[in-house]
mmCIF file of C-alpha atoms and ligand atoms in Angstrom:
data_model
loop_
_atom_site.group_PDB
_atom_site.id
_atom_site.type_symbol
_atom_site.label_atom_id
_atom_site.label_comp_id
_atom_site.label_asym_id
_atom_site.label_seq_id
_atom_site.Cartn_x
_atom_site.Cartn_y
_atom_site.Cartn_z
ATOM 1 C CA UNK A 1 -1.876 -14.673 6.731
ATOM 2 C CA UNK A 2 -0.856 -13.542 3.408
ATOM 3 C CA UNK A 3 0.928 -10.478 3.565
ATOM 4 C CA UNK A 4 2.163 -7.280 0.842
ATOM 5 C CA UNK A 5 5.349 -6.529 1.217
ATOM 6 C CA UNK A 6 6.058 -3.170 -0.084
ATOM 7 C CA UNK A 7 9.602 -2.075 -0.502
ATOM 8 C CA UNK A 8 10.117 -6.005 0.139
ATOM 9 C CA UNK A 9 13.299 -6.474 -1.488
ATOM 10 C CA UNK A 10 14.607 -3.891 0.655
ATOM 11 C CA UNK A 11 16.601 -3.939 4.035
ATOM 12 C CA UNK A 12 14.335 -4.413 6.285
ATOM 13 C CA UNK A 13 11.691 -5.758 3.717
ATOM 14 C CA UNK A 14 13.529 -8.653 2.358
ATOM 15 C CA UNK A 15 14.942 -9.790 6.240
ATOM 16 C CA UNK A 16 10.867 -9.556 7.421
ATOM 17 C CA UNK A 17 9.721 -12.008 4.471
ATOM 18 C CA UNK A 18 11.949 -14.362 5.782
ATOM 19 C CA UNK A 19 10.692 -14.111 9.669
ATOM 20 C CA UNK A 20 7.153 -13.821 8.192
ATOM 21 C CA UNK A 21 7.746 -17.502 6.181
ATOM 22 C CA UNK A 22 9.472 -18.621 9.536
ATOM 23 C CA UNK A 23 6.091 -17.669 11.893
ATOM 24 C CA UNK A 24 4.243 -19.864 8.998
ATOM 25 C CA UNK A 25 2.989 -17.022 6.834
ATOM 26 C CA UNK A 26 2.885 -15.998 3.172
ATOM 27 C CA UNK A 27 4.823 -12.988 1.883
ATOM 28 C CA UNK A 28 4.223 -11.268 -1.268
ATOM 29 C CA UNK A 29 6.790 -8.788 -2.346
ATOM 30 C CA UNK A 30 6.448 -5.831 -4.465
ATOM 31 C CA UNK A 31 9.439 -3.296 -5.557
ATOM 32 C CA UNK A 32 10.294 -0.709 -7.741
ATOM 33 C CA UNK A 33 13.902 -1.526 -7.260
ATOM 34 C CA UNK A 34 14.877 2.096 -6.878
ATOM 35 C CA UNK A 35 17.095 1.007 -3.976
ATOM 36 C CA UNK A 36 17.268 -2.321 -3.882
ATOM 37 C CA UNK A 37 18.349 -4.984 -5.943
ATOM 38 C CA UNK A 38 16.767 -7.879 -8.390
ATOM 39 C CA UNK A 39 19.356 -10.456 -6.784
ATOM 40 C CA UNK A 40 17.535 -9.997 -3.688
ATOM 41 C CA UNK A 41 14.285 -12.474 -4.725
ATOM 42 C CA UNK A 42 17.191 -15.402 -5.877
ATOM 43 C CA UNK A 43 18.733 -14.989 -2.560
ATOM 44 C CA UNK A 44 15.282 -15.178 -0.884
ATOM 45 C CA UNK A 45 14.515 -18.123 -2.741
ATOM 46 C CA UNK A 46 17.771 -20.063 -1.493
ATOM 47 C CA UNK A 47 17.640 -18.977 2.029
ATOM 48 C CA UNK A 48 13.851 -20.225 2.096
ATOM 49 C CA UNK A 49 14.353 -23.311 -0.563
ATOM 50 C CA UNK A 50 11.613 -21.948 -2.588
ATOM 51 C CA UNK A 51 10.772 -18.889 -4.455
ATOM 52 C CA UNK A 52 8.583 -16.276 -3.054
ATOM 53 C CA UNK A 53 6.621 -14.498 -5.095
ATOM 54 C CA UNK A 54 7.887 -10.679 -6.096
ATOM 55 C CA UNK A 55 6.351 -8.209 -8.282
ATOM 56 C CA UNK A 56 7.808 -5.255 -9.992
ATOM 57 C CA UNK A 57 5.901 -1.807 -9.416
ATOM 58 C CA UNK A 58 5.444 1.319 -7.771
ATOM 59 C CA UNK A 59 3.209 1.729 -4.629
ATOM 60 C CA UNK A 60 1.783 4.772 -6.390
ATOM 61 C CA UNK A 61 0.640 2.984 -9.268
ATOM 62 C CA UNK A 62 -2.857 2.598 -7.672
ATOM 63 C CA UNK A 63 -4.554 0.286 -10.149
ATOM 64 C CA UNK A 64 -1.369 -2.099 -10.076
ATOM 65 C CA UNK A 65 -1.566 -2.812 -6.273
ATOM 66 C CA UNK A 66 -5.215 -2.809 -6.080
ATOM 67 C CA UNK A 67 -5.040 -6.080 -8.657
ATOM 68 C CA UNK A 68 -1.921 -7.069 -6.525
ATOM 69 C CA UNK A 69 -4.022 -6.975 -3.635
ATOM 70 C CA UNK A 70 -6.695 -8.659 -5.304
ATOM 71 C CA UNK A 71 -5.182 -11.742 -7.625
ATOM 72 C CA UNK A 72 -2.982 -12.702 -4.366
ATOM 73 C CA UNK A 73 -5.373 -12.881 -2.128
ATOM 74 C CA UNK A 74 -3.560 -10.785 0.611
ATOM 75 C CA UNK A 75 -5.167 -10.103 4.293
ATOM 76 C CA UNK A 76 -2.363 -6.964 5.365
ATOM 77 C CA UNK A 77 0.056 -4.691 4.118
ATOM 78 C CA UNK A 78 2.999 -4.227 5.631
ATOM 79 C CA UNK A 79 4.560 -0.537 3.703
ATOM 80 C CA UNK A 80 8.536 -0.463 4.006
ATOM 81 C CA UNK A 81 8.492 1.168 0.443
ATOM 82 C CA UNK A 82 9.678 4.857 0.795
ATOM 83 C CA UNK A 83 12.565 7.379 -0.169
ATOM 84 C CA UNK A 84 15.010 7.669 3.107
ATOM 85 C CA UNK A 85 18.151 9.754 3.009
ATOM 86 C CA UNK A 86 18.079 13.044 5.201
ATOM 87 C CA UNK A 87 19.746 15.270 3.468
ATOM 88 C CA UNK A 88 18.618 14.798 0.210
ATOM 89 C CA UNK A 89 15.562 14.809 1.542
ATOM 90 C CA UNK A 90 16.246 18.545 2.302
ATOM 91 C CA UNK A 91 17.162 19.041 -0.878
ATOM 92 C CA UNK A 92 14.915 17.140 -2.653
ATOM 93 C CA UNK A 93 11.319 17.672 -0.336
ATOM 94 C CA UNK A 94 8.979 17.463 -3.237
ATOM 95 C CA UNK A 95 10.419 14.318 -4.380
ATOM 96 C CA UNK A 96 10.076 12.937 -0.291
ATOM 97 C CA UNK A 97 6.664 14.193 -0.134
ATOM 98 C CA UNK A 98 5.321 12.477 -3.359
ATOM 99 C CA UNK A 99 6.699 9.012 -3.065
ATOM 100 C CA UNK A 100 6.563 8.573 0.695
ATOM 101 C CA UNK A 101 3.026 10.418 1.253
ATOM 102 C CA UNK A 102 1.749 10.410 -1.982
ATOM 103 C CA UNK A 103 2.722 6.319 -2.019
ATOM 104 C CA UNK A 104 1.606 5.658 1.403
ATOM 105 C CA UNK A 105 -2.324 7.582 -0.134
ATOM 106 C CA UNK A 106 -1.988 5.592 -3.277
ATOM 107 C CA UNK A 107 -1.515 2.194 -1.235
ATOM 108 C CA UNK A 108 -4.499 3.415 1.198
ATOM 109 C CA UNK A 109 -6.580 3.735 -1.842
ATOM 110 C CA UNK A 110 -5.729 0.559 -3.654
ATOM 111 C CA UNK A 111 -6.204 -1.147 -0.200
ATOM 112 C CA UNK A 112 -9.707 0.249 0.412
ATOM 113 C CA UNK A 113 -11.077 -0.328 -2.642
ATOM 114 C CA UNK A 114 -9.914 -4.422 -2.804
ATOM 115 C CA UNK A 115 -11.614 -4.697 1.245
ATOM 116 C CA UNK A 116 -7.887 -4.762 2.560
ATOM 117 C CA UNK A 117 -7.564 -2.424 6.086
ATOM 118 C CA UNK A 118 -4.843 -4.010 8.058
ATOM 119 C CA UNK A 119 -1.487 -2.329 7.694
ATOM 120 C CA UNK A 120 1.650 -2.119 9.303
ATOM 121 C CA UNK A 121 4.060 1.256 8.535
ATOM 122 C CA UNK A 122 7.275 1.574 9.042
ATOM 123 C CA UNK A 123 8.216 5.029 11.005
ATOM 124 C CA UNK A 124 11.283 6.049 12.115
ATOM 125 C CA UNK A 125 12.404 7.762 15.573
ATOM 126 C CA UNK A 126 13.447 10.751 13.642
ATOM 127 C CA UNK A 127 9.581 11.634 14.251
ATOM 128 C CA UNK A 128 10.923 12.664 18.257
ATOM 129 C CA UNK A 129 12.988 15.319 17.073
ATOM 130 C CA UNK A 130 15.228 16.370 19.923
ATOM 131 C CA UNK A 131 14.814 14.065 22.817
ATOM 132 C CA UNK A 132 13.348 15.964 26.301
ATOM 133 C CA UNK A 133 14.096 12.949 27.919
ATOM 134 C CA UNK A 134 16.089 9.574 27.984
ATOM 135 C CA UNK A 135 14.961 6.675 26.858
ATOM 136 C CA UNK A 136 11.868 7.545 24.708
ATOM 137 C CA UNK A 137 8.836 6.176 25.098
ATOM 138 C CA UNK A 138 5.944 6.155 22.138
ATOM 139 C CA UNK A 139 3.891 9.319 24.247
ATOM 140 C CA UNK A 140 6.952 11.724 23.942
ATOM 141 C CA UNK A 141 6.623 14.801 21.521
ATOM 142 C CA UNK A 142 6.778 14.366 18.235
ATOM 143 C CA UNK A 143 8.500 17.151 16.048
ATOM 144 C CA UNK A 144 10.609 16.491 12.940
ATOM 145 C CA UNK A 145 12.872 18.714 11.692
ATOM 146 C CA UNK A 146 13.280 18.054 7.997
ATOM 147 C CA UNK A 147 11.376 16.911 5.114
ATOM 148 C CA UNK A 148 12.083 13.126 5.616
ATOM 149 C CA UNK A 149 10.865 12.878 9.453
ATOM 150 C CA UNK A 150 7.897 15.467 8.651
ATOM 151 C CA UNK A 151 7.015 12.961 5.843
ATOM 152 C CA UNK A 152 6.849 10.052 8.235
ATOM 153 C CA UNK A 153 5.101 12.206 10.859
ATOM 154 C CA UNK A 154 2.125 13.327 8.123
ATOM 155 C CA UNK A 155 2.183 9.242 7.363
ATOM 156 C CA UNK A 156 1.233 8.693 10.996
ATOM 157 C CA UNK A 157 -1.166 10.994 11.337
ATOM 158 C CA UNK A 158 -3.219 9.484 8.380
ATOM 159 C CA UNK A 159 -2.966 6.509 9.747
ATOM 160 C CA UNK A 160 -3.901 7.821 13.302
ATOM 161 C CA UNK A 161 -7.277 9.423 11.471
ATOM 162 C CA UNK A 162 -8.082 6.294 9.779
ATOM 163 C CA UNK A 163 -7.983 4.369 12.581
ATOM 164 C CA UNK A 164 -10.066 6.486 14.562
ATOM 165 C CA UNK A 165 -12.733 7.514 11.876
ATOM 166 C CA UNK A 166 -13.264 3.799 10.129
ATOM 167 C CA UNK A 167 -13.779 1.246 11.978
ATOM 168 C CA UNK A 168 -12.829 -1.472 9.756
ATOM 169 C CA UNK A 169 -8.913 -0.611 9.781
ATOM 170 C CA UNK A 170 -6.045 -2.122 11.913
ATOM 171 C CA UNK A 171 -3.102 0.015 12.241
ATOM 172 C CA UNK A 172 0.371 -0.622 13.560
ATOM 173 C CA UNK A 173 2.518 2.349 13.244
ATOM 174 C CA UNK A 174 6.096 0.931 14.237
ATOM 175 C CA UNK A 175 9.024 3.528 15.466
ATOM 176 C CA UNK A 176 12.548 2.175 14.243
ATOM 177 C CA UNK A 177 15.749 3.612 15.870
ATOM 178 C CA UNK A 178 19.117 2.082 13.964
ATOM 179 C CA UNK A 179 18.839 -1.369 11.990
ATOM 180 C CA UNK A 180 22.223 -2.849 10.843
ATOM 181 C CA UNK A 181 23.349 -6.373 11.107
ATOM 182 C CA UNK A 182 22.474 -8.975 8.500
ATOM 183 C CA UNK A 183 20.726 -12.443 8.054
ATOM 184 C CA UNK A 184 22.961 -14.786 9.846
ATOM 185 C CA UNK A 185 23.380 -16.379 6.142
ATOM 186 C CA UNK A 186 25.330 -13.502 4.587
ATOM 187 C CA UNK A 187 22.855 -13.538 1.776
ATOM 188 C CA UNK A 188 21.357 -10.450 2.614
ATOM 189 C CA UNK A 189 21.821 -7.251 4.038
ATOM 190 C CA UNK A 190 21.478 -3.755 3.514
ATOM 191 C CA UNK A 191 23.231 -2.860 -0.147
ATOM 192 C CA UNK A 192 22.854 0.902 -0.688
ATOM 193 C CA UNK A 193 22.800 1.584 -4.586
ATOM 194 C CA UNK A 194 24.520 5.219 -4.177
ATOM 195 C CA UNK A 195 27.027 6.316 -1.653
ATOM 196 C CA UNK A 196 24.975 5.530 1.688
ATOM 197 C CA UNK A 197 24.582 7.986 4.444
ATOM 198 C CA UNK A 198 24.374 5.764 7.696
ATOM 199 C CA UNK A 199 26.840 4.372 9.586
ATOM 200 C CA UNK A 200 27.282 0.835 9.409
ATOM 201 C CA UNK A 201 27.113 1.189 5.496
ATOM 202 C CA UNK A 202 29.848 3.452 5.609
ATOM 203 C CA UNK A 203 31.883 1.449 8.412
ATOM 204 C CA UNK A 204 31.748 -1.528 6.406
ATOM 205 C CA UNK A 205 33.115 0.395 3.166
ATOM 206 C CA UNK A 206 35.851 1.928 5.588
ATOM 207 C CA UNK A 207 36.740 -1.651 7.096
ATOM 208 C CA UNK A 208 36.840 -3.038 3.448
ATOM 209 C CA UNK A 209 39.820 -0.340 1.772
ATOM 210 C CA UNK A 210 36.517 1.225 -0.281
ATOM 211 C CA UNK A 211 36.560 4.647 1.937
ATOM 212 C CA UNK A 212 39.904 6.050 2.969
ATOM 213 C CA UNK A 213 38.364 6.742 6.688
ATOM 214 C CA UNK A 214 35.246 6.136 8.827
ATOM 215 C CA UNK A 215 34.427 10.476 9.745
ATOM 216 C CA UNK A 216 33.562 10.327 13.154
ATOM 217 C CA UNK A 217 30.571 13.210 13.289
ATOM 218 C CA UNK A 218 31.236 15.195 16.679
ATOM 219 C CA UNK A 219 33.561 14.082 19.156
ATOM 220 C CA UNK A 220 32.318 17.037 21.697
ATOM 221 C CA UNK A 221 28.976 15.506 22.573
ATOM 222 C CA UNK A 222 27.894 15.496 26.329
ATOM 223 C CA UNK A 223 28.232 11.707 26.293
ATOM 224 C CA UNK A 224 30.460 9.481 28.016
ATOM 225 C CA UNK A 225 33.204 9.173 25.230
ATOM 226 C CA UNK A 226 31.834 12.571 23.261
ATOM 227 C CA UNK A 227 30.052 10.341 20.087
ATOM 228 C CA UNK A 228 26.512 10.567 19.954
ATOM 229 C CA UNK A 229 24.729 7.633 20.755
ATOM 230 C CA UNK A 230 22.321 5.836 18.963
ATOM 231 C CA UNK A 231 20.211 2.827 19.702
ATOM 232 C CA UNK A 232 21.423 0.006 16.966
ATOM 233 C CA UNK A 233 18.987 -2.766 16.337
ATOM 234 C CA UNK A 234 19.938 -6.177 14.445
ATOM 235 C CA UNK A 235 17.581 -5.715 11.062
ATOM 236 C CA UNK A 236 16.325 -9.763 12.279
ATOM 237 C CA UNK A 237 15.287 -8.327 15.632
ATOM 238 C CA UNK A 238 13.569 -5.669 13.588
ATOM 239 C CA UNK A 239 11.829 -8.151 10.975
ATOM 240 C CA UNK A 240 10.371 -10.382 13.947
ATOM 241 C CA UNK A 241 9.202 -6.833 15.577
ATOM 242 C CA UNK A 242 6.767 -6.864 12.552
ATOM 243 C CA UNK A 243 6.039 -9.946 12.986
ATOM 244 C CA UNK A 244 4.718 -9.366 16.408
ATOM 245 C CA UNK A 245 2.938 -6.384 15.193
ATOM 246 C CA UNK A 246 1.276 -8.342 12.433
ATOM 247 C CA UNK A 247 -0.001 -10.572 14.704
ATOM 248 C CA UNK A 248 -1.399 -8.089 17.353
ATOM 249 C CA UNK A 249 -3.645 -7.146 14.670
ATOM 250 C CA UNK A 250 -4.719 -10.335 13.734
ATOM 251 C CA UNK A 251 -5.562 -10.990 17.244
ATOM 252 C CA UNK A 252 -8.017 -7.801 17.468
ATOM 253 C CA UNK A 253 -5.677 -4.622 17.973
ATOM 254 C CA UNK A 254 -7.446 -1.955 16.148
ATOM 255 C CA UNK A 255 -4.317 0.692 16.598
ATOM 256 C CA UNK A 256 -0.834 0.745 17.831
ATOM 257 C CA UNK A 257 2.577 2.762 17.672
ATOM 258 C CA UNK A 258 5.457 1.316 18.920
ATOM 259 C CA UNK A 259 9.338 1.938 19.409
ATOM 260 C CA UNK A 260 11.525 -1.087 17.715
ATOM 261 C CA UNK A 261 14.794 -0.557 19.407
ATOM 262 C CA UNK A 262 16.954 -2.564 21.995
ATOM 263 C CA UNK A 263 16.667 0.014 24.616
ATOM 264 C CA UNK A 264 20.417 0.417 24.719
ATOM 265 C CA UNK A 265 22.472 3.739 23.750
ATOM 266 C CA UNK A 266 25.754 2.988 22.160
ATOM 267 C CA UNK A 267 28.262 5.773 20.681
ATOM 268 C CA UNK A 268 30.009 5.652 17.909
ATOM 269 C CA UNK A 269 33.319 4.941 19.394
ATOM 270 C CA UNK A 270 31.631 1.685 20.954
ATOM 271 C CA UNK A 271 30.065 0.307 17.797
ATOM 272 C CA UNK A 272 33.878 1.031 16.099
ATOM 273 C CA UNK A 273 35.212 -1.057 19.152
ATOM 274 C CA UNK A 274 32.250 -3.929 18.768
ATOM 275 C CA UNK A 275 33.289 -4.116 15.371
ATOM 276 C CA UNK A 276 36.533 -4.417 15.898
ATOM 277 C CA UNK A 277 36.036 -6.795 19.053
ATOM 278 C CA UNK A 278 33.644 -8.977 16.747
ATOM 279 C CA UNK A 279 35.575 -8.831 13.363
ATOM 280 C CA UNK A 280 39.525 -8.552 14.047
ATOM 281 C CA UNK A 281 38.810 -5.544 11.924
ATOM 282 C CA UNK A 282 40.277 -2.115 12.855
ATOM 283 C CA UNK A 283 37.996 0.903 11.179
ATOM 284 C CA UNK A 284 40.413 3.668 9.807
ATOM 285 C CA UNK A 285 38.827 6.597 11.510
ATOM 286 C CA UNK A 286 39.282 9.949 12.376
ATOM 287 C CA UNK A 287 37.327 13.231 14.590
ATOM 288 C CA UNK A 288 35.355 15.299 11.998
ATOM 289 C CA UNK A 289 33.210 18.205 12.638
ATOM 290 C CA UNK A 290 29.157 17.566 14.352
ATOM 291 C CA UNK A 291 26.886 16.573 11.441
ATOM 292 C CA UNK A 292 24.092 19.465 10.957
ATOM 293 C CA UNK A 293 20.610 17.837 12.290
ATOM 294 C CA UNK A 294 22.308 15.322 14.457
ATOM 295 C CA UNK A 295 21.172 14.641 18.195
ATOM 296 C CA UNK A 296 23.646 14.060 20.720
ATOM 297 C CA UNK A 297 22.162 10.953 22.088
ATOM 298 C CA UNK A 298 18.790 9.208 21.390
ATOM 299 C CA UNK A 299 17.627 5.489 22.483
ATOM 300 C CA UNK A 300 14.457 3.393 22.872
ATOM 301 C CA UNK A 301 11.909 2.456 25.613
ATOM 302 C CA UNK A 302 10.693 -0.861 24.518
ATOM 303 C CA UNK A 303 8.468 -1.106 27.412
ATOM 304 C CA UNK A 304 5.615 -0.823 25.212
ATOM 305 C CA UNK A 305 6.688 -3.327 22.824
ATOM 306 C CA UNK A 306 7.182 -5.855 24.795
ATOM 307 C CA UNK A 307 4.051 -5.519 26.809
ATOM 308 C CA UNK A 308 1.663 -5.394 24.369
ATOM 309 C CA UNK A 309 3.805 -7.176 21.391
ATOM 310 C CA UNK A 310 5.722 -9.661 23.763
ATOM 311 C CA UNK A 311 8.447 -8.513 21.580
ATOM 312 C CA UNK A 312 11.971 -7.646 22.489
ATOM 313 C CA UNK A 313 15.044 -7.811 20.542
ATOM 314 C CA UNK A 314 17.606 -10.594 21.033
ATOM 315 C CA UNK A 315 21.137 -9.908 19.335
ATOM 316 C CA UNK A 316 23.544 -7.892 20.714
ATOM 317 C CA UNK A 317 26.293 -5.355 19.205
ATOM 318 C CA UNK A 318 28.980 -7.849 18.716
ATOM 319 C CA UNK A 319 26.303 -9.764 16.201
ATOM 320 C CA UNK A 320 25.100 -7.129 14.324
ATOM 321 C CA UNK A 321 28.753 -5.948 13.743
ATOM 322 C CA UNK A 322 29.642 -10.080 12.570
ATOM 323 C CA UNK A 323 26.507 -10.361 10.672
ATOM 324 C CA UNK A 324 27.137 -7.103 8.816
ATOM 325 C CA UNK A 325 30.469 -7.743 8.256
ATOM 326 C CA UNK A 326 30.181 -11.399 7.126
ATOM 327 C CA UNK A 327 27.633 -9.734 4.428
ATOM 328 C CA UNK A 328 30.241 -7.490 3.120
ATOM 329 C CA UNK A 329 32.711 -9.673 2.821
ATOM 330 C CA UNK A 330 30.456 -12.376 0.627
ATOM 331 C CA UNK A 331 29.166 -10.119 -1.771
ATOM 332 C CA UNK A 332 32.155 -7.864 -2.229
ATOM 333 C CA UNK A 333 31.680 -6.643 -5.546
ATOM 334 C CA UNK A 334 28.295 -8.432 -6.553
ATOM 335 C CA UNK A 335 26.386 -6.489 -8.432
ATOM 336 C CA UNK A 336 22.617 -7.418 -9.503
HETATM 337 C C1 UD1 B 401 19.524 8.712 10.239
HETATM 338 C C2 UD1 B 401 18.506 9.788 10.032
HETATM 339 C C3 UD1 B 401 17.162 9.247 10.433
HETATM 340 C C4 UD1 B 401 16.834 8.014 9.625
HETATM 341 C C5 UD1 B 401 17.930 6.982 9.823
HETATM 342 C C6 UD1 B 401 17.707 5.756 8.932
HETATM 343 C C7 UD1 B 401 19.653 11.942 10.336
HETATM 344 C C8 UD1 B 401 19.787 13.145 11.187
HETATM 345 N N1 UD1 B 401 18.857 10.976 10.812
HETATM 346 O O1 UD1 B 401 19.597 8.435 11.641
HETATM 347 O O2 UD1 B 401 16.182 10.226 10.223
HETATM 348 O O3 UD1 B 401 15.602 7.465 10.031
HETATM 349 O O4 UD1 B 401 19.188 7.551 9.507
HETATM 350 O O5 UD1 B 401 17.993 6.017 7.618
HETATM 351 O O6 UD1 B 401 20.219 11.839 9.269
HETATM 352 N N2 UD1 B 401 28.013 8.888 11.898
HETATM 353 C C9 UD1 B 401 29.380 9.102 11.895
HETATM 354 N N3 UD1 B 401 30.051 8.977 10.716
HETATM 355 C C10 UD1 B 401 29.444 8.634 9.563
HETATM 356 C C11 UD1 B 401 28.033 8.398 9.560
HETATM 357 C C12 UD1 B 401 27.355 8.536 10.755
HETATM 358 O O7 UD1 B 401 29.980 9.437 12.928
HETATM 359 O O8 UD1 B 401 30.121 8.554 8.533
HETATM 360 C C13 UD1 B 401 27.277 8.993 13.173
HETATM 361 C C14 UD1 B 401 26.156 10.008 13.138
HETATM 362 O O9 UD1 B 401 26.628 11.277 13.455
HETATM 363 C C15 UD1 B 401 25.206 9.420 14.190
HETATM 364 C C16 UD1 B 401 25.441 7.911 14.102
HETATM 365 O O10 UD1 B 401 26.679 7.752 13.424
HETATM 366 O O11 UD1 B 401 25.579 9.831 15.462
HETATM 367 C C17 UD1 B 401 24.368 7.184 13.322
HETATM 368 O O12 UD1 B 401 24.186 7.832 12.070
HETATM 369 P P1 UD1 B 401 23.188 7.276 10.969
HETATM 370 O O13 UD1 B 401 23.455 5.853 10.696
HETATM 371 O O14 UD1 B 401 23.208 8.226 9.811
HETATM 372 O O15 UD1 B 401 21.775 7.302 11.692
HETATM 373 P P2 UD1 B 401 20.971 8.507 12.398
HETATM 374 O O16 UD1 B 401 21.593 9.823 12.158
HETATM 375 O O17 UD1 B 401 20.724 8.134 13.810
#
């Protein structure tokens, strides 16, 4: 299949190009580069030994993607593109609400109108709000709790009401918990362009002299070592997940949502000790207060994934910590 890539240069954009190429598909990438970086496509290009095809624009620019659509051919959509940070997200909601549902209604309409309805949308388990119960599975209650996550939850119910009301569209509405790790290259990875919010971003900086300390946020947590605990995912785990979504479409599957996880809680303490365990690295760290909006503890079923995808994810702490880390270290100070 050939598939649009929005947001493709990103994260988790640029890493699924590569396992789309790898299952024998095409990838087309679009960007606005707003958090990502023009290096990315020459990287792509030496990872897969030839160069993919990337176009500059914005996901709202409706006539741009409809010709996108059109000139390339393109059978689905997979939409990564979208603003992501939490708190600015409070800060900033009209900003949130414009590119990531305003872009995801722009991309609807330019995929309508050039006879394009497959897509696959990238979610996030912020839509769960504050688990009930442990691990989640794709039927618990959704509630979000700040622009960002209500943004992602007003996404999925578009997508839920286009599924149901037109029969012609293919939905796969996929749930990701915490992607870090790298391509095993150490070509790509996730490069923040500001001062990043997440925690293997800021680990890494810590690890490398760029950040005095790694804060740990709450130490008082009812978990085992008092860190919350998240459900980290290696971002190549992630990419095939898409591929597996992709391809559950293609084989009929008119509507999905899914968790993308590993099923397996680890606190903050533990991914400090993977990391050092895995890079000889020790993380300057120290207790700081509970960060507002944070849940104590939060990981994945992946029954559902694997059951209907035959997906589950592969790599373990200890390679997402390498992986990031070997990242790092290559492109210390690389710039564009
Ligand atoms: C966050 C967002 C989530 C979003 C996801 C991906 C919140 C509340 N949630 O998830 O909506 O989909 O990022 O962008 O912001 N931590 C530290 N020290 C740090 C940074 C983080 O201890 O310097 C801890 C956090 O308290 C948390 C864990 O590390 O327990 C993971 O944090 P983070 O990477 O920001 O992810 P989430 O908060 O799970």
């Amino acid at each position: 299949m050939r598939i649009l890539l929005t947001g493709g240069c990103g994260f988790i954009g640029s890493h699924t190009a590569l396992a789309l190429l790898e299952a024998g598909h095409e990838p087309v990438l679009l960007d606005n580069f707003d958090n990502s970086r023009r290096s990315v496509a020459g990287r792509l290009a030496a990872i897969a030994g030839r160069p993919l095809t990337v176009i500059e624009g914005d996901v709202r620019d409706t006539a741009l993607v409809r010709a996108a659509l059109s000139d390339h051919r393109i059978d689905a959509v997979i939409h990564f593109a979208g603003l992501k940070a939490v708190a600015e997200s409070v800060a900033r909601p009209l900003d949130y609400y414009a590119n990531n549902v305003g872009g995801l209604l722009s991309l609807l309409e330019a995929m309508d109108a050039a006879d394009v309805r497959t897509i696959v949308f990238s979610s996030s388990a912020t839509v769960y709000g504050e688990p009930l119960c442990l691990p989640i599975a794709e039927d618990h209650p959704t509630g979000a709790i700040n622009p960002y996550g209500q943004g992602k939850l007003i996404c999925e119910t578009i997508l839920t009401d286009l599924a149901r009301a037109e029969r012609p569209w293919r939905v796969s509405i996929l749930r990701y918990f915490n992607p870090v790790g790298a391509h095993p290259s150490g070509l790509i990875g996730e490069e923040p362009t500001g001062m990043p919010n997440n925690l293997m971003p800021l680990v890494i900086r810590a690890a490398g002299g760029k950040l005095d300390l790694l804060s740990i946020y709450g130490t008082d947590y009812p978990t085992a070592d008092g860190t919350a605990v998240r459900d980290y995912i290696h971002v190549v785990d992630l990419a095939e997940g898409h591929v597996a979504a992709l391809e559950a479409l293609g084989r009929g599957e008119r509507f999905g949502v899914y968790n993308l996880g590993t099923g397996q809680g680890s606190s903050v303490k533990q991914l400090l000790a993977a990391f050092n365990g895995a890079t000889g690295v020790n993380v300057p760290q120290a207790a700081a207060p509970r960060r507002p909006g944070d849940v104590a503890a939060i990981y994945a079923s992946t029954d559902k994934a694997g059951r209907e995808l035959g997906w589950k994810a592969k790599r373990g702490l200890n390679e997402m910590c390498a992986d990031s880390w070997r990242f790092a270290k290559r492109n210390d100070g690389a710039e564009e």
